[in-house]
PDB file of C-alpha atoms in Angstrom:
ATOM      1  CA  UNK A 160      62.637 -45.581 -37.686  1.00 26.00           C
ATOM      2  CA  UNK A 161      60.925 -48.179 -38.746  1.00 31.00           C
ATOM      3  CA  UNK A 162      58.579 -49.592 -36.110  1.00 45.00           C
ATOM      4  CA  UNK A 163      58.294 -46.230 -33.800  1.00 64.00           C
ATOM      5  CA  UNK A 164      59.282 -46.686 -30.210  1.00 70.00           C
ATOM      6  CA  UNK A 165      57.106 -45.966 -26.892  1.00 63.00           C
ATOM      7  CA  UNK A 166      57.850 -44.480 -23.954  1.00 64.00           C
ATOM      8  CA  UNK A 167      57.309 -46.486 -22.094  1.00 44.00           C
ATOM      9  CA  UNK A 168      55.950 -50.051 -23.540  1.00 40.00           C
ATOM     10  CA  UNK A 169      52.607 -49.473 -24.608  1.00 39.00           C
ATOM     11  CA  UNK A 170      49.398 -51.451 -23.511  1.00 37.00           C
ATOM     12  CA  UNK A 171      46.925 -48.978 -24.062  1.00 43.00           C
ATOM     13  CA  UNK A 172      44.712 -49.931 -27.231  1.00 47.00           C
ATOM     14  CA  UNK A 173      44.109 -47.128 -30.335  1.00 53.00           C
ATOM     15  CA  UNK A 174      41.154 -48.994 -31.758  1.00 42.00           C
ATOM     16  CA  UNK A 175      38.888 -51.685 -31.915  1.00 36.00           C
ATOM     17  CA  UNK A 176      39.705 -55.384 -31.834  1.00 32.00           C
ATOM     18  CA  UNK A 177      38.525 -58.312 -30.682  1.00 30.00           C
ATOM     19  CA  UNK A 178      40.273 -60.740 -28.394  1.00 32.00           C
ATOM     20  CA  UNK A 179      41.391 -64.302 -28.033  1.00 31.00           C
ATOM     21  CA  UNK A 180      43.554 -67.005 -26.298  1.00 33.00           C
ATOM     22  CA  UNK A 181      46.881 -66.887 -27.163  1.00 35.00           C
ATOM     23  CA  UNK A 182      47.585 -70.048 -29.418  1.00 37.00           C
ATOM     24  CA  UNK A 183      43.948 -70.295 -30.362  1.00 35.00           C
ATOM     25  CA  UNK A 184      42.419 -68.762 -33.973  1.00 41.00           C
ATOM     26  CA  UNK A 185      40.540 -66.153 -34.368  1.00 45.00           C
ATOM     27  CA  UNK A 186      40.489 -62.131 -34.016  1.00 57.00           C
ATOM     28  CA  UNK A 187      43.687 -60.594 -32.392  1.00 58.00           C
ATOM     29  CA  UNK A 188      44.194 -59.101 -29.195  1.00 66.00           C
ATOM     30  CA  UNK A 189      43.692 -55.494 -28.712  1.00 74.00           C
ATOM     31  CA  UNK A 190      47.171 -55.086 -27.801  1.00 82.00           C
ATOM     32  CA  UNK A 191      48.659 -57.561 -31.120  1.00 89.00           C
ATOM     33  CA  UNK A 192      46.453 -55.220 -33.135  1.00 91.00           C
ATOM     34  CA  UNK A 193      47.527 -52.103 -31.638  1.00 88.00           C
ATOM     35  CA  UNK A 194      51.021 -53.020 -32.477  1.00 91.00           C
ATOM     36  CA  UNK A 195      49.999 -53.993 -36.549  1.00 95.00           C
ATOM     37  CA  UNK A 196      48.294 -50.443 -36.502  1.00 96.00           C
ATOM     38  CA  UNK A 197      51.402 -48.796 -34.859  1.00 96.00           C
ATOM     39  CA  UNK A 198      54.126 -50.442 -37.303  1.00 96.00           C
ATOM     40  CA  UNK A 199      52.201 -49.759 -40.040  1.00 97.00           C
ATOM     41  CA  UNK A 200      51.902 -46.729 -39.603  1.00 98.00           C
ATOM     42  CA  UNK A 201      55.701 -46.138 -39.188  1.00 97.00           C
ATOM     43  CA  UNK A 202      56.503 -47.931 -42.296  1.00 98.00           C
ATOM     44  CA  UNK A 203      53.838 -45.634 -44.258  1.00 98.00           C
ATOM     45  CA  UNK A 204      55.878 -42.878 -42.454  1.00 98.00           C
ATOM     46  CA  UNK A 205      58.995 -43.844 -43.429  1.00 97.00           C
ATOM     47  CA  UNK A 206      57.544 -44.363 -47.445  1.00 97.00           C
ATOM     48  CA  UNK A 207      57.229 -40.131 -47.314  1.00 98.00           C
ATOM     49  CA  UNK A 208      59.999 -38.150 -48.670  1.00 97.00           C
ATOM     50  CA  UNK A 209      61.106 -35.380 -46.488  1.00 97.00           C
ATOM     51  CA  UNK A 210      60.788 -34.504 -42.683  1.00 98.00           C
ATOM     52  CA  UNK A 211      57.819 -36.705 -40.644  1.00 98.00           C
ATOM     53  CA  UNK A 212      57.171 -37.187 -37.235  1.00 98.00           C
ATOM     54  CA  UNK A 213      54.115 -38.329 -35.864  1.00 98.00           C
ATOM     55  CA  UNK A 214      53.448 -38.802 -31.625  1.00 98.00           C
ATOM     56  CA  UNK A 215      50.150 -40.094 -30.263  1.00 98.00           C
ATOM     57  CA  UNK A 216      50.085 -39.627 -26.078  1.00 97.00           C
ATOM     58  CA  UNK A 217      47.393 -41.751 -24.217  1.00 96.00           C
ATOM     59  CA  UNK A 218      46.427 -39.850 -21.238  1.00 97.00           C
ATOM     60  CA  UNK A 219      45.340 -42.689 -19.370  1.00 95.00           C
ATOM     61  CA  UNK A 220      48.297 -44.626 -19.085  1.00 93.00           C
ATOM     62  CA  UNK A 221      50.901 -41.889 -20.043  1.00 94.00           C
ATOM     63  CA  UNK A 222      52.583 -43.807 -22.404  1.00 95.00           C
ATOM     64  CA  UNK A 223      53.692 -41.886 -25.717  1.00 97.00           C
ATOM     65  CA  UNK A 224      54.790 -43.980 -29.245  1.00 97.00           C
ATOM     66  CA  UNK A 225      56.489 -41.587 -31.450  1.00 97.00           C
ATOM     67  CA  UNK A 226      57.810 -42.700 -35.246  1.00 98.00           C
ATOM     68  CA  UNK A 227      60.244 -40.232 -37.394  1.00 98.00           C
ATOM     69  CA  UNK A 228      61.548 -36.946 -36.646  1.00 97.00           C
ATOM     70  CA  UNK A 229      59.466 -35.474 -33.825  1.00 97.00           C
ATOM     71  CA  UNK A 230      62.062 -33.101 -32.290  1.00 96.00           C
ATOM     72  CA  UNK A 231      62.713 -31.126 -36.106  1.00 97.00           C
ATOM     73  CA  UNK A 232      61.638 -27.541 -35.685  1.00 98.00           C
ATOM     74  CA  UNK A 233      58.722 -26.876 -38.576  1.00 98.00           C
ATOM     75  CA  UNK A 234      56.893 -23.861 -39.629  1.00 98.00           C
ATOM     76  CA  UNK A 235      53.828 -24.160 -37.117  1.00 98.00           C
ATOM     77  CA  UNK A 236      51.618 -22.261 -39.543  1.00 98.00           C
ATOM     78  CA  UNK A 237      48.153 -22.021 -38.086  1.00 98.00           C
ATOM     79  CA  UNK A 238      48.808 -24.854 -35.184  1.00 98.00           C
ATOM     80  CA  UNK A 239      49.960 -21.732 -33.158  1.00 98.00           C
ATOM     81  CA  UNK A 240      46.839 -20.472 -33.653  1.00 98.00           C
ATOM     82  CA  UNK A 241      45.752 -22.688 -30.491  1.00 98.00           C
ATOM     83  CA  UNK A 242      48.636 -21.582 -28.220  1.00 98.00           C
ATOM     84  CA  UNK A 243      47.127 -18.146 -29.032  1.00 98.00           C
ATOM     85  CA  UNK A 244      43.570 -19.349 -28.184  1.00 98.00           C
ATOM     86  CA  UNK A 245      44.657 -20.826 -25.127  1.00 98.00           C
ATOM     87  CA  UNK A 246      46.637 -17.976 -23.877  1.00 98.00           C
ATOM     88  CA  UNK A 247      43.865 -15.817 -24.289  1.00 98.00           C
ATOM     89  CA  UNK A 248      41.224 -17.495 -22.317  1.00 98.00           C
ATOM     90  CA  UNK A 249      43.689 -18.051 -19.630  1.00 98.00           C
ATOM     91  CA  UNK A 250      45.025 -14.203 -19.434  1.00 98.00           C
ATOM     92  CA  UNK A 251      40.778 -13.090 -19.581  1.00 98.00           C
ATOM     93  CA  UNK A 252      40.057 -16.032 -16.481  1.00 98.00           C
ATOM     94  CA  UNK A 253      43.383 -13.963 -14.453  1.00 98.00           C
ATOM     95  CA  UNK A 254      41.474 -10.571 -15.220  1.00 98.00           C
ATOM     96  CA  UNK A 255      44.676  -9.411 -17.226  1.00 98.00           C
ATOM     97  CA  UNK A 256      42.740  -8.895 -20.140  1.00 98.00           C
ATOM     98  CA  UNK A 257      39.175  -8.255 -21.477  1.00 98.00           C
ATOM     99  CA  UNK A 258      37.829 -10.307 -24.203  1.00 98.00           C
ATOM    100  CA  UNK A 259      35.088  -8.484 -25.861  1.00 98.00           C
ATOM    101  CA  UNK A 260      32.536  -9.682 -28.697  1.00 98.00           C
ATOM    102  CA  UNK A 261      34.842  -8.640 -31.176  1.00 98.00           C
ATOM    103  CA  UNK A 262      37.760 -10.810 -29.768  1.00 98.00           C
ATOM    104  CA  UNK A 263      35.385 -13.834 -29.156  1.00 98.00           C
ATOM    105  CA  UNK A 264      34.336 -14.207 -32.688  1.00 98.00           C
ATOM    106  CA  UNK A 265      37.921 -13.524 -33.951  1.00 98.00           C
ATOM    107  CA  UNK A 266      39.388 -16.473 -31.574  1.00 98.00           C
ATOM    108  CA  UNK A 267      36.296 -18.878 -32.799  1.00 98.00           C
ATOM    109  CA  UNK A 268      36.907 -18.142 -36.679  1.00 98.00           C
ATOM    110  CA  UNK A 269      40.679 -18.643 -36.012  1.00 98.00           C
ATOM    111  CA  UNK A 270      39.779 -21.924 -34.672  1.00 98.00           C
ATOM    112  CA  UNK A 271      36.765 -22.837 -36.883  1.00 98.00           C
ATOM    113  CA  UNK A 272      38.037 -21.346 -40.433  1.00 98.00           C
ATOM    114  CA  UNK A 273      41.911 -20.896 -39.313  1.00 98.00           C
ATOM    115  CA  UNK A 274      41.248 -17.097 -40.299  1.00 98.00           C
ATOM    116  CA  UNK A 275      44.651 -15.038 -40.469  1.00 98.00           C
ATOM    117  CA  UNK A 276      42.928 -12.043 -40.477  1.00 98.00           C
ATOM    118  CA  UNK A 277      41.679 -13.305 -36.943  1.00 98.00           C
ATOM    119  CA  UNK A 278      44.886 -14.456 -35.560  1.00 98.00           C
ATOM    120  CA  UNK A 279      47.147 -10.906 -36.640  1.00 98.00           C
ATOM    121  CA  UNK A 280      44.056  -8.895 -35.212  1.00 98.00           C
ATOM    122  CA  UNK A 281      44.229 -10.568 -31.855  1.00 98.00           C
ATOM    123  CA  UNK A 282      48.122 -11.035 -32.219  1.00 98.00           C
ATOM    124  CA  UNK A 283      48.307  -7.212 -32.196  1.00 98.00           C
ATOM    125  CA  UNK A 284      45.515  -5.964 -30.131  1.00 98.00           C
ATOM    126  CA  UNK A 285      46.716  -8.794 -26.815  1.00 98.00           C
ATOM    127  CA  UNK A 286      50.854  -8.071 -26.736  1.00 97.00           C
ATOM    128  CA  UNK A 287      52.211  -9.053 -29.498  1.00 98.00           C
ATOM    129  CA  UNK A 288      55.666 -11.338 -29.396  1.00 97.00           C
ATOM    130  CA  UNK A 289      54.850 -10.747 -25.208  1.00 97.00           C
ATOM    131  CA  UNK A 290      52.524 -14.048 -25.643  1.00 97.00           C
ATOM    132  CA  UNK A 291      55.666 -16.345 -27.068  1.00 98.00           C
ATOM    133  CA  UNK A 292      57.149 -16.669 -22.904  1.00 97.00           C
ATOM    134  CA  UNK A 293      53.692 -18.125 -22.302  1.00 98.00           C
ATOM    135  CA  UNK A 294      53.796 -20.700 -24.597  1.00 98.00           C
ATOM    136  CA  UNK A 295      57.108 -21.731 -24.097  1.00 98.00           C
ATOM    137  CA  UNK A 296      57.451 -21.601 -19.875  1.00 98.00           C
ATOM    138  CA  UNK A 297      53.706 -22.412 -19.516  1.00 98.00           C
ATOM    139  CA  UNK A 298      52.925 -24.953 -22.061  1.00 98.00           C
ATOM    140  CA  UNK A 299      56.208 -26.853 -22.870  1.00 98.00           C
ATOM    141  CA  UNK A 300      56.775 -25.233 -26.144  1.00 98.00           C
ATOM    142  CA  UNK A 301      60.444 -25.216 -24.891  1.00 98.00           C
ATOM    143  CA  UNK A 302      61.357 -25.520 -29.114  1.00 98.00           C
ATOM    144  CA  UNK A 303      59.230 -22.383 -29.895  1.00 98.00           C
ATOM    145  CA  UNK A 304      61.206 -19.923 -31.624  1.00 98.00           C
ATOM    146  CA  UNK A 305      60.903 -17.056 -34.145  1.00 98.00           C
ATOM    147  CA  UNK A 306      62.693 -17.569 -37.723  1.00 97.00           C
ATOM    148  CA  UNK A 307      65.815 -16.550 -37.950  1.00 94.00           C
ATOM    149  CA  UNK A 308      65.690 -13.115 -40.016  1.00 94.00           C
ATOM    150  CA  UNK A 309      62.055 -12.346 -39.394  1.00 96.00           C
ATOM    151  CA  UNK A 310      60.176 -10.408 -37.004  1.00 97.00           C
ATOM    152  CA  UNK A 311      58.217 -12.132 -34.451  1.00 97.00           C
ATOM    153  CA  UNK A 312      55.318 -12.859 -35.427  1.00 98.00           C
ATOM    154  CA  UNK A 313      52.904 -15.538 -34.904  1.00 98.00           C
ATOM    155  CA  UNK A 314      53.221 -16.806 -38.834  1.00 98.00           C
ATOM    156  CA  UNK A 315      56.628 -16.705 -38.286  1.00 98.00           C
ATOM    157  CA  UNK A 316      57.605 -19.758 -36.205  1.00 98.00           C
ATOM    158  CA  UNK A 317      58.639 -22.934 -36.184  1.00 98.00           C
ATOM    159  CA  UNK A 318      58.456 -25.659 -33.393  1.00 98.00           C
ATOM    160  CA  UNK A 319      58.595 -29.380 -33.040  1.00 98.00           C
ATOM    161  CA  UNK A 320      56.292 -32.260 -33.220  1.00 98.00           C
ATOM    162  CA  UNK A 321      56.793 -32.032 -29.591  1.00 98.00           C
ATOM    163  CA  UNK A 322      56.335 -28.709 -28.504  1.00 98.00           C
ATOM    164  CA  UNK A 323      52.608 -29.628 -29.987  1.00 98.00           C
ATOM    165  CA  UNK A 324      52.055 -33.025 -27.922  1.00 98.00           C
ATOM    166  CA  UNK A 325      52.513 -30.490 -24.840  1.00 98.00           C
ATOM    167  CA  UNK A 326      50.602 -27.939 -25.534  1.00 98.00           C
ATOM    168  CA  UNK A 327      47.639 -30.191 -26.829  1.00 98.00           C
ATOM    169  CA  UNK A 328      48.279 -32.201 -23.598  1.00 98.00           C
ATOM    170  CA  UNK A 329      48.595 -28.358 -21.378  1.00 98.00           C
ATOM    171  CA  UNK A 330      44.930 -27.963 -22.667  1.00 98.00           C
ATOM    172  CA  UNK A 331      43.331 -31.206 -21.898  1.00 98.00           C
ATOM    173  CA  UNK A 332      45.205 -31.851 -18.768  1.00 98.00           C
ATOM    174  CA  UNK A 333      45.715 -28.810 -16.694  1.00 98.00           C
ATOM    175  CA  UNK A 334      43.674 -26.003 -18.359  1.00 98.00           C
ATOM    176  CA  UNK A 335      39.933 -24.796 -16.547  1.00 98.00           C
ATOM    177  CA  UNK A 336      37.354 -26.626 -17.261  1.00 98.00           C
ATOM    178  CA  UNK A 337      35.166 -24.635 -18.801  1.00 98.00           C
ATOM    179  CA  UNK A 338      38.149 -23.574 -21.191  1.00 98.00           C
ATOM    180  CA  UNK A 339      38.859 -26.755 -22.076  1.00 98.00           C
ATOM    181  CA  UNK A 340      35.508 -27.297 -22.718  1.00 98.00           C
ATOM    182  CA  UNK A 341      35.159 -24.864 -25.021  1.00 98.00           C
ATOM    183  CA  UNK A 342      38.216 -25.522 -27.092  1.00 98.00           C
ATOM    184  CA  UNK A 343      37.029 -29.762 -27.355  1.00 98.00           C
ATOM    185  CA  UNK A 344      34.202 -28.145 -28.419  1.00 98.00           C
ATOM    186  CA  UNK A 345      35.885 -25.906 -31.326  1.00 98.00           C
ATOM    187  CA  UNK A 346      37.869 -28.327 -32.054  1.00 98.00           C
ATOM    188  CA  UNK A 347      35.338 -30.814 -33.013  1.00 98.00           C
ATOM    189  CA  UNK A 348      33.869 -28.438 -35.310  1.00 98.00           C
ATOM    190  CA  UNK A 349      35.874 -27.327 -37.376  1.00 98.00           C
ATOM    191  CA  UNK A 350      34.745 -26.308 -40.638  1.00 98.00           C
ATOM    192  CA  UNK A 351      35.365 -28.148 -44.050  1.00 98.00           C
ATOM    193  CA  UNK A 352      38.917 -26.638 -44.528  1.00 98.00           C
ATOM    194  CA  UNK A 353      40.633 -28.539 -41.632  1.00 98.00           C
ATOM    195  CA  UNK A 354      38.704 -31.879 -42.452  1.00 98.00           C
ATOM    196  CA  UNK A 355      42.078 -33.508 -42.285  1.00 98.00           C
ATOM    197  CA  UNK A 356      44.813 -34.357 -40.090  1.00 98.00           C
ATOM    198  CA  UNK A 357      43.504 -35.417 -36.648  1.00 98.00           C
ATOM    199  CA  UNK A 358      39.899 -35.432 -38.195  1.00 98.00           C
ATOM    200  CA  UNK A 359      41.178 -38.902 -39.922  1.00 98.00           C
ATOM    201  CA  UNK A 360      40.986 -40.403 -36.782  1.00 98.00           C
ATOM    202  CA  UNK A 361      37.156 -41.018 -37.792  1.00 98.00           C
ATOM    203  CA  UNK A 362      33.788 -40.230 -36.544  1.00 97.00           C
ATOM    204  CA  UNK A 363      33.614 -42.587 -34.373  1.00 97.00           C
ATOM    205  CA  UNK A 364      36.751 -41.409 -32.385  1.00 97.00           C
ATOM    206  CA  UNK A 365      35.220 -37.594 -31.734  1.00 98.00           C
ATOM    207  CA  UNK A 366      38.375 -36.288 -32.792  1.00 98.00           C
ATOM    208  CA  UNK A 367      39.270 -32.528 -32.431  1.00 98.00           C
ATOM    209  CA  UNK A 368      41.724 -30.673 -34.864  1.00 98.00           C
ATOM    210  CA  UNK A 369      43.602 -27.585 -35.694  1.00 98.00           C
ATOM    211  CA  UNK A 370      45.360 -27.865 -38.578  1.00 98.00           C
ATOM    212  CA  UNK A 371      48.437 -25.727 -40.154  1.00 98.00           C
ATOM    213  CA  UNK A 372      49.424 -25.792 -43.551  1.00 98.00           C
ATOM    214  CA  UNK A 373      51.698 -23.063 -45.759  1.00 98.00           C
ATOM    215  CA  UNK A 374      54.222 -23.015 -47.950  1.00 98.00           C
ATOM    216  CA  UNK A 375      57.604 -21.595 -46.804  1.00 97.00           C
ATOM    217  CA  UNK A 376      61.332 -20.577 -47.563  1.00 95.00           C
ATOM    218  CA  UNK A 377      64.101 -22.713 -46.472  1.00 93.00           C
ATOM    219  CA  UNK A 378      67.390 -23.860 -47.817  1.00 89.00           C
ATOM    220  CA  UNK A 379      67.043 -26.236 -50.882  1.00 89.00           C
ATOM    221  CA  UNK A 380      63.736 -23.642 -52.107  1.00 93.00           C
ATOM    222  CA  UNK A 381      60.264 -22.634 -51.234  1.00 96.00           C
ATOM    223  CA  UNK A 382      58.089 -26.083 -49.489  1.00 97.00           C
ATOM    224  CA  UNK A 383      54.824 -26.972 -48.028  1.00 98.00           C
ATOM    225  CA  UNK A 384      54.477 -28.005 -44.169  1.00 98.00           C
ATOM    226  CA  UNK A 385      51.019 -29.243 -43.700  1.00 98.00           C
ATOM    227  CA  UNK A 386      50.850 -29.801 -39.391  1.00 98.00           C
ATOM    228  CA  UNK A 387      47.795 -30.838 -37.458  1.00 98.00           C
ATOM    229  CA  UNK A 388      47.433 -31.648 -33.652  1.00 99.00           C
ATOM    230  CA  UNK A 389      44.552 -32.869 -31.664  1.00 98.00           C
ATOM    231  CA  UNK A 390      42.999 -35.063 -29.845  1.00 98.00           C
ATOM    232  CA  UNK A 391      40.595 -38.429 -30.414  1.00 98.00           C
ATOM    233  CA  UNK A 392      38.542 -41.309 -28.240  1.00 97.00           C
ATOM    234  CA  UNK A 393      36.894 -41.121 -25.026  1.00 96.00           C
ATOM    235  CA  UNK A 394      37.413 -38.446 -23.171  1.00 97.00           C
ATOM    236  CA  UNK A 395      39.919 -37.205 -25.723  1.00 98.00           C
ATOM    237  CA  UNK A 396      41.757 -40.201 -24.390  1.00 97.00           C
ATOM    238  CA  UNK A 397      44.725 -39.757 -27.075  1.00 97.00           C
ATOM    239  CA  UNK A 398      46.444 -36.450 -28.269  1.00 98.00           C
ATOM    240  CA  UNK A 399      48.066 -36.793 -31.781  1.00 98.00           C
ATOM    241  CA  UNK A 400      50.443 -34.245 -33.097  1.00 98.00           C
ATOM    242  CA  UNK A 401      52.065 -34.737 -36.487  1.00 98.00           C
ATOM    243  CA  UNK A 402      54.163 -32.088 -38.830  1.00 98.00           C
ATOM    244  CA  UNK A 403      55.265 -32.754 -42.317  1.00 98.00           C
ATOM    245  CA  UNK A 404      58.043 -30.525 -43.938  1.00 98.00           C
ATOM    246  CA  UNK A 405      57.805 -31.445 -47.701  1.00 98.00           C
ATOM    247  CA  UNK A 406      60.683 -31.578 -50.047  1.00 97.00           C
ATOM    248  CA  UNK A 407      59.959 -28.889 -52.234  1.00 97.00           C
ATOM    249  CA  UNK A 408      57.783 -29.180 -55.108  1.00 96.00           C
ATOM    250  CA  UNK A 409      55.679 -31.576 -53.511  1.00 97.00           C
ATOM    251  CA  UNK A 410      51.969 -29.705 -53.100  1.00 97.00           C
ATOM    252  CA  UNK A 411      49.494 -29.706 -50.230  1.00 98.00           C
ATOM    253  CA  UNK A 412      47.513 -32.606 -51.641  1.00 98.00           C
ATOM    254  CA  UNK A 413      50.593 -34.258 -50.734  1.00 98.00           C
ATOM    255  CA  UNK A 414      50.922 -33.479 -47.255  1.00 98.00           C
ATOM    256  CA  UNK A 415      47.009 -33.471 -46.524  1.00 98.00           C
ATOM    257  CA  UNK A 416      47.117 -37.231 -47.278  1.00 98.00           C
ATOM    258  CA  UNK A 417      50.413 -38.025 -46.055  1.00 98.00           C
ATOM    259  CA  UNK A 418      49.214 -36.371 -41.846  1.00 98.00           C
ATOM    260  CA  UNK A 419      45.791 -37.943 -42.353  1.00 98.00           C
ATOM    261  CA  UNK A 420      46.303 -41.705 -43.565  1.00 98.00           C
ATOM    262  CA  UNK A 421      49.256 -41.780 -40.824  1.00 98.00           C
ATOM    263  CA  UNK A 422      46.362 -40.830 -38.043  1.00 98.00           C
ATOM    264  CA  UNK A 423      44.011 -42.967 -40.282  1.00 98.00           C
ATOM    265  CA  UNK A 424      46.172 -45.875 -39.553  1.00 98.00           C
ATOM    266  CA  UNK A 425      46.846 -45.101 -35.659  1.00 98.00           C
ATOM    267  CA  UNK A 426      42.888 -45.230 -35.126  1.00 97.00           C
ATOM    268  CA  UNK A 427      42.102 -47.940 -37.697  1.00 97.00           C
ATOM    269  CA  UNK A 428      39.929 -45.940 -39.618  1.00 97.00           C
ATOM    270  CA  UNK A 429      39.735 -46.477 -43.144  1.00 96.00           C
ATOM    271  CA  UNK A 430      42.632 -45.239 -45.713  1.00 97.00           C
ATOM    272  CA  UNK A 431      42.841 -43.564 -47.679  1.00 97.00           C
ATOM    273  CA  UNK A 432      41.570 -41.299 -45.837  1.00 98.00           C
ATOM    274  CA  UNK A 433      38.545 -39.179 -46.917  1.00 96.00           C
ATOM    275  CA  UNK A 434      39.804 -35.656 -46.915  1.00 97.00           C
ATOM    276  CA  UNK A 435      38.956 -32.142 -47.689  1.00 98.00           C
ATOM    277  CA  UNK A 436      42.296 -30.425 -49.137  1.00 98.00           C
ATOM    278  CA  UNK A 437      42.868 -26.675 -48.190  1.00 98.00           C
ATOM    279  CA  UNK A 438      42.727 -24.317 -51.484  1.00 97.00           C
ATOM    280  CA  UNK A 439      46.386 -23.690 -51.818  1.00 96.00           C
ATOM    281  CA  UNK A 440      46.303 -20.063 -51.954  1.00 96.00           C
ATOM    282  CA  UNK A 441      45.091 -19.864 -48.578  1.00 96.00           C
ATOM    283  CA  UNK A 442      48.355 -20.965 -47.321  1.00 95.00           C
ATOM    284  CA  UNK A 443      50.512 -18.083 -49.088  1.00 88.00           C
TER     285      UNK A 443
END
């Protein structure tokens, strides 16, 4: 794909520009540089070696562009980390469950620090593979699905490009308020080892991330996926989901730069993108 497509045509602006006449000089139209950022950044896409796919929504107008392979299920790695975050706020608002101190601080360093320790603590202690309905029927993770040959676990999923937009989208659109408050507000600051992905969007775009990045088994050998979703602008005006299934021996460093100078281009912001690269053991 080499120019992405939008559903439907898109009008909405991902960064600045200034405008002009048309037929006179000067700087382009927000909507004629829109479309330079957006083709560029499906022909850097379509420079990367193995499965990409890349969609930015804009909430305000609805419209969603989308270059590569969105609908490929991935490894979600820690990206279902927010499903889990989100599921749990929801089930303590209903009164199904209690959230104590300890939980608290285990969902913030899952978001913050992506902890594992965090995730399988609250995985086991909330219902277990009960929570994986949720995320399907409740926030449009219809691709969600456990590996075929593992048990089901949370670090053993895979889901689609797709399956993120929505549940990114679930959380900024129909969650509580004060819930979704909360979660812009982790999101935003994360610490050093998910300064990548959506956080390439730039400062200036108060963009929110939670990355995912391990290296798994597959046919054709071991590979890294390195997955981020988010949001960035106003009002979290835009919610970016991209996954990256490397061909194996590629490393992180690879992916890292690959997810962030695509959202790097998207936004404008400068590329390549200034990023902090997750030590690779923390994604075996």
């Amino acid at each position: 794909m080499s120019t992405g497509t939008v559903e439907p045509r898109s009008t909405s602006g991902l960064g600045p520009a200034g405008g002009r006449q048309p037929g006179t000089p000067g700087p382009v139209s927000d909507d004629e540089a829109q479309r330079r950022r957006l083709a560029a950044t499906a022909a850097l896409l379509k420079s990367k070696p193995g499965v990409l796919g890349i969609l930015v929504r804009d909430r305000r107008t609805g419209e969603l562009w989308r270059a590569g392979t969105t609908d490929h299920p991935v490894w979600t790695a820690s990206t279902i980390k927010l499903a889990m975050a989100v599921g749990l706020l929801e089930r303590s608002r209903a009164g199904e469950i209690t959230l104590d101190a300890t939980a608290r601080r285990q969902i913030a360093d899952m978001l913050r620090v992506s902890s594992d320790d965090a995730a399988t603590a609250l995985w086991n202690r909330y219902g277990r593979d009960k929570q994986l309905e949720r995320f399907q029927r409740r926030y449009g993770m219809t691709g969600l699905r456990t590996v075929a040959g593992y048990t089901r676990f949370w670090g053993h999923l895979k889901c689609t490009a797709d399956d993120l937009q929505r549940l990114m989208s679930y959380v900024l659109d129909d969650l509580n308020p004060t819930d979704r408050a909360y979660l812009v507000g982790a999101m935003r600051s994360v610490g050093s080892i998910q300064h990548w992905g959506v956080w390439a969007a730039g400062a200036d775009k108060r963009p929110g991330t939670k990355d995912g990045w391990s290296i798994e088994p597959d046919p054709g050998g071991e590979h890294w996926v390195t997955n981020t979703v988010g949001f960035a602008g106003d009002d979290q005006r835009y919610v970016v989901a991209v996954m990256y299934q490397l061909p194996p021996g590629k490393g992180i460093d690879v992916g890292v730069h690959a997810v962030s100078d695509l959202v790097a281009t998207v936004f404008g912001a400068r590329t390549p993108a200034r990023v902090t690269v997750p030590d690779p053991s923390t994604g075996r």
